[in-house]
Amino acid sequence: MLYGAIEAGGTKWVCAVGDGDGHLLAREVIPTTGPEETVSAAVRFFLRHERPAAVGVGSFGPVDLNPASPTYGHITTTPKPGWAHTDVVSPLRTALGVPIGLDTDVNAAALGEWRHGEGQGVDTIAYVTVGTGIGMGAVVGGRILHGLTHPEFGHTRVPHDTGIDPFAGSCPYHGDCLEGLASGEAMRQRWGRPAEEVDDDLAWDLEARYLALAVTNLTYTLSPQRVVIGGGVTGRASLIPGVRVRVLELIAGYPGLPPLTDPDAMTRYLVEPSLGDLSGVMGAMELARGAAKGTT
Ligand code: ZN
């Protein structure tokens, strides 16, 4: 049985077919242009291969995931030109004639790591992505966490000491929420250049401080057995080790978290994605498996 996968990002769509057991058989990267052109290119990719049993899509968002909603499968209010209120599910289903599984890109990444990467052997993991924005997806007891909508972890609050960091924050809604303080966009606005060009230890200490506050809150709230942290801003070698040290400091020996009392345990707990940049597409493949079984 073949499955199809799309990691539908704002700059590129990664399309793949695979056997659903972690083996990708073909992959193609399509630049994200207009909705019709991009969807058509994805359809052409799948038509060049044996027809998959289903296709899974991990999409940038916000995206309507409520199957009862008239706008299910639509990207909703994105600022990306041409993509607001765009239905990504129906055109794929119509053109390919197979079930389409859908979730957010970061939920797909969480699912991919849970099934094939760092989450193997555990029930509950969180995947935090720190890129232009900040997102979090979670697999809880083997199922993607949904509720009112998908989690919007990037907009949670973390303490903001304006004496240390006078930057007001980049979030257009909240200013200094987590995303407003620690996303790639926040770094760009605060330091005047893209995060990957920021080469100042103080800047990265501050970044580690905010991410550690966020991971600590996530740990207390969701109680994941593992936290995977990826995304373009996490490429600096010192960042994740710095976050680990600070999370241990913030937990401060709290007795309610006995598994997380020493640096070795923290190194196993807070990890980078072992699937690298394939977490999302592998998760989308899992979404396809679910759609083929009728479970999503
Ligand atoms: Zn916000």
Coordinates of N, CA and C in Angstrom, one line a residue, residues 118-212:
E118 N 12.0 10.7 17.6 CA 12.3 10.8 19.0 C 11.2 10.3 19.9
G119 N 10.0 10.1 19.4 CA 8.9 9.7 20.3 C 8.6 8.2 20.3
Q120 N 9.5 7.5 19.6 CA 9.2 6.0 19.6 C 9.3 5.5 21.0
G121 N 8.3 4.7 21.4 CA 8.3 4.1 22.7 C 7.7 5.0 23.8
V122 N 7.3 6.2 23.5 CA 6.6 7.0 24.5 C 5.2 7.3 24.0
D123 N 4.3 7.6 24.9 CA 2.9 7.9 24.6 C 2.6 9.3 24.2
T124 N 3.4 10.2 24.9 CA 3.0 11.6 24.8 C 4.3 12.5 24.6
I125 N 4.3 13.1 23.4 CA 5.4 14.0 23.1 C 4.8 15.4 22.6
A126 N 5.7 16.4 22.8 CA 5.4 17.7 22.2 C 6.5 18.0 21.2
Y127 N 6.1 18.7 20.2 CA 7.1 19.2 19.2 C 6.9 20.7 19.1
V128 N 8.0 21.4 19.4 CA 8.0 22.8 19.4 C 8.8 23.3 18.2
T129 N 8.2 24.1 17.4 CA 9.0 24.7 16.3 C 9.2 26.2 16.5
V130 N 10.5 26.6 16.3 CA 10.8 28.0 16.5 C 11.4 28.4 15.2
G131 N 10.6 29.1 14.4 CA 11.0 29.6 13.1 C 10.6 31.0 13.0
T132 N 10.0 31.4 11.9 CA 9.5 32.8 11.7 C 8.5 33.0 12.8
G133 N 7.6 32.0 13.1 CA 6.7 32.0 14.3 C 7.1 30.9 15.2
I134 N 6.3 30.7 16.2 CA 6.5 29.6 17.2 C 5.2 28.8 17.2
G135 N 5.3 27.5 17.1 CA 4.2 26.6 17.2 C 4.5 25.4 18.0
M136 N 3.5 24.7 18.4 CA 3.6 23.4 19.2 C 2.6 22.5 18.8
G137 N 2.9 21.3 18.5 CA 2.0 20.2 18.3 C 2.3 19.1 19.3
A138 N 1.3 18.3 19.6 CA 1.5 17.2 20.6 C 0.7 16.0 20.1
V139 N 1.3 14.9 20.5 CA 0.7 13.6 20.4 C 0.5 13.1 21.8
V140 N -0.7 12.8 22.2 CA -1.1 12.4 23.5 C -1.7 11.1 23.5
G141 N -1.1 10.1 24.1 CA -1.7 8.7 24.1 C -1.8 8.2 22.7
G142 N -0.9 8.6 21.8 CA -1.0 8.2 20.4 C -1.9 8.9 19.5
R143 N -2.5 10.0 20.0 CA -3.4 10.8 19.1 C -3.0 12.2 19.2
I144 N -3.1 12.9 18.0 CA -2.8 14.3 18.0 C -3.8 15.1 18.9
L145 N -3.2 16.0 19.6 CA -4.0 16.8 20.5 C -4.8 17.9 19.8
H146 N -6.1 17.8 19.9 CA -7.0 18.8 19.4 C -8.0 19.3 20.5
G147 N -8.6 20.4 20.3 CA -9.6 20.8 21.3 C -10.4 21.9 20.6
L148 N -10.4 23.1 21.1 CA -11.1 24.2 20.5 C -10.6 24.3 19.0
T149 N -9.3 24.2 18.9 CA -8.7 24.2 17.6 C -7.3 23.5 17.8
H150 N -6.3 23.8 17.0 CA -5.0 23.2 17.3 C -4.4 24.1 18.4
P151 N -3.4 23.6 19.2 CA -2.8 24.4 20.2 C -2.2 25.7 19.5
E152 N -2.2 26.8 20.3 CA -1.6 28.0 19.8 C -0.5 28.4 20.8
F153 N 0.4 27.5 21.1 CA 1.4 27.7 22.1 C 2.2 28.9 21.9
G154 N 2.4 29.3 20.7 CA 3.3 30.5 20.4 C 2.7 31.8 21.1
H155 N 1.4 31.8 21.4 CA 0.8 33.0 22.0 C 0.7 32.9 23.5
T156 N 1.3 31.9 24.1 CA 1.3 31.9 25.6 C 2.2 33.0 26.1
R157 N 2.1 33.3 27.3 CA 2.9 34.3 27.9 C 4.0 33.8 28.7
V158 N 5.2 34.5 28.6 CA 6.3 34.1 29.5 C 6.7 35.4 30.1
P159 N 7.3 35.4 31.3 CA 7.8 36.6 32.0 C 8.7 37.4 31.1
H160 N 8.5 38.7 31.0 CA 9.3 39.6 30.2 C 9.9 40.7 31.1
D161 N 11.2 40.5 31.3 CA 11.9 41.5 32.1 C 12.3 42.6 31.2
T162 N 11.6 43.7 31.3 CA 11.9 44.8 30.3 C 13.2 45.6 30.7
G163 N 13.7 45.3 31.9 CA 15.0 45.8 32.3 C 16.1 45.2 31.5
I164 N 16.0 43.9 31.3 CA 17.0 43.1 30.5 C 16.7 43.2 29.0
D165 N 15.4 43.2 28.7 CA 15.0 43.1 27.3 C 13.9 44.2 27.0
P166 N 14.2 45.4 26.7 CA 13.2 46.4 26.5 C 12.4 46.3 25.2
F167 N 12.7 45.3 24.3 CA 12.0 45.1 23.1 C 10.5 44.8 23.4
A168 N 9.6 45.5 22.7 CA 8.2 45.5 23.1 C 7.5 44.2 22.5
G169 N 8.2 43.5 21.6 CA 7.6 42.2 21.1 C 7.0 42.5 19.7
S170 N 7.0 41.4 19.0 CA 6.6 41.5 17.5 C 5.2 41.0 17.2
C171 N 4.5 40.4 18.2 CA 3.2 39.8 17.9 C 2.2 41.0 17.6
P172 N 1.5 41.0 16.5 CA 0.6 42.0 16.2 C -0.6 42.0 17.1
Y173 N -0.9 40.9 17.8 CA -2.0 40.8 18.7 C -1.6 41.1 20.1
H174 N -0.5 40.5 20.6 CA -0.2 40.6 22.0 C 1.1 41.3 22.3
G175 N 1.9 41.7 21.3 CA 3.2 42.3 21.6 C 4.1 41.2 22.1
D176 N 4.3 41.1 23.5 CA 5.3 40.3 24.0 C 4.9 38.9 24.5
C177 N 4.1 38.3 23.7 CA 3.8 36.8 24.0 C 5.1 36.1 23.6
L178 N 5.1 34.8 23.8 CA 6.3 34.0 23.5 C 6.7 34.2 22.1
E179 N 5.8 34.1 21.1 CA 6.2 34.3 19.7 C 6.7 35.7 19.5
G180 N 6.1 36.7 20.2 CA 6.5 38.1 20.1 C 7.9 38.4 20.6
L181 N 8.4 37.5 21.5 CA 9.7 37.7 22.1 C 10.8 36.8 21.6
A182 N 10.4 35.6 21.1 CA 11.4 34.6 20.8 C 11.4 34.0 19.4
S183 N 10.4 34.4 18.6 CA 10.4 33.8 17.2 C 11.5 34.4 16.4
G184 N 11.7 33.9 15.2 CA 12.7 34.4 14.3 C 12.3 35.8 13.9
E185 N 11.1 36.1 13.8 CA 10.6 37.5 13.4 C 11.0 38.4 14.6
A186 N 10.7 38.0 15.8 CA 11.1 38.8 17.0 C 12.6 39.1 17.0
M187 N 13.4 38.1 16.7 CA 14.9 38.3 16.7 C 15.2 39.3 15.6
R188 N 14.6 39.1 14.5 CA 14.9 40.1 13.4 C 14.6 41.5 13.7
Q189 N 13.4 41.7 14.4 CA 13.0 43.1 14.7 C 13.9 43.6 15.9
R190 N 14.2 42.7 16.8 CA 15.0 43.2 18.0 C 16.4 43.5 17.6
W191 N 17.1 42.7 16.8 CA 18.5 42.8 16.6 C 18.8 43.4 15.2
G192 N 17.8 43.6 14.4 CA 17.9 44.3 13.1 C 18.5 43.4 12.0
R193 N 18.5 42.1 12.2 CA 19.0 41.2 11.1 C 18.4 39.8 11.4
P194 N 18.4 39.0 10.4 CA 17.8 37.6 10.6 C 18.5 36.9 11.7
A195 N 17.7 36.0 12.3 CA 18.3 35.2 13.5 C 19.6 34.5 13.1
E196 N 19.6 33.9 11.9 CA 20.8 33.2 11.6 C 22.1 34.1 11.4
E197 N 21.8 35.4 11.3 CA 23.0 36.3 11.2 C 23.3 37.0 12.6
V198 N 22.5 36.6 13.6 CA 22.8 37.2 14.9 C 23.9 36.4 15.6
D199 N 25.0 37.0 15.9 CA 26.2 36.3 16.5 C 26.6 37.0 17.7
D200 N 25.7 37.0 18.7 CA 26.0 37.7 19.9 C 25.5 36.8 21.1
D201 N 26.4 36.4 21.9 CA 26.1 35.4 23.0 C 24.9 35.9 23.8
L202 N 24.9 37.2 24.1 CA 23.8 37.7 24.9 C 22.5 37.6 24.3
A203 N 22.4 37.7 22.9 CA 21.2 37.5 22.2 C 20.7 36.1 22.3
W204 N 21.6 35.2 22.2 CA 21.2 33.8 22.3 C 21.0 33.3 23.7
D205 N 21.6 33.9 24.7 CA 21.2 33.7 26.1 C 19.8 34.1 26.3
L206 N 19.4 35.2 25.8 CA 18.1 35.7 26.0 C 17.1 34.7 25.3
E207 N 17.4 34.3 24.1 CA 16.6 33.3 23.4 C 16.4 32.0 24.2
A208 N 17.5 31.5 24.7 CA 17.5 30.3 25.6 C 16.6 30.5 26.8
R209 N 16.7 31.7 27.3 CA 15.9 32.0 28.5 C 14.4 32.0 28.2
Y210 N 14.0 32.6 27.1 CA 12.5 32.5 26.7 C 12.1 31.1 26.4
L211 N 12.9 30.4 25.6 CA 12.5 29.0 25.3 C 12.4 28.1 26.5
A212 N 13.3 28.4 27.4 CA 13.3 27.5 28.6 C 12.0 27.8 29.5

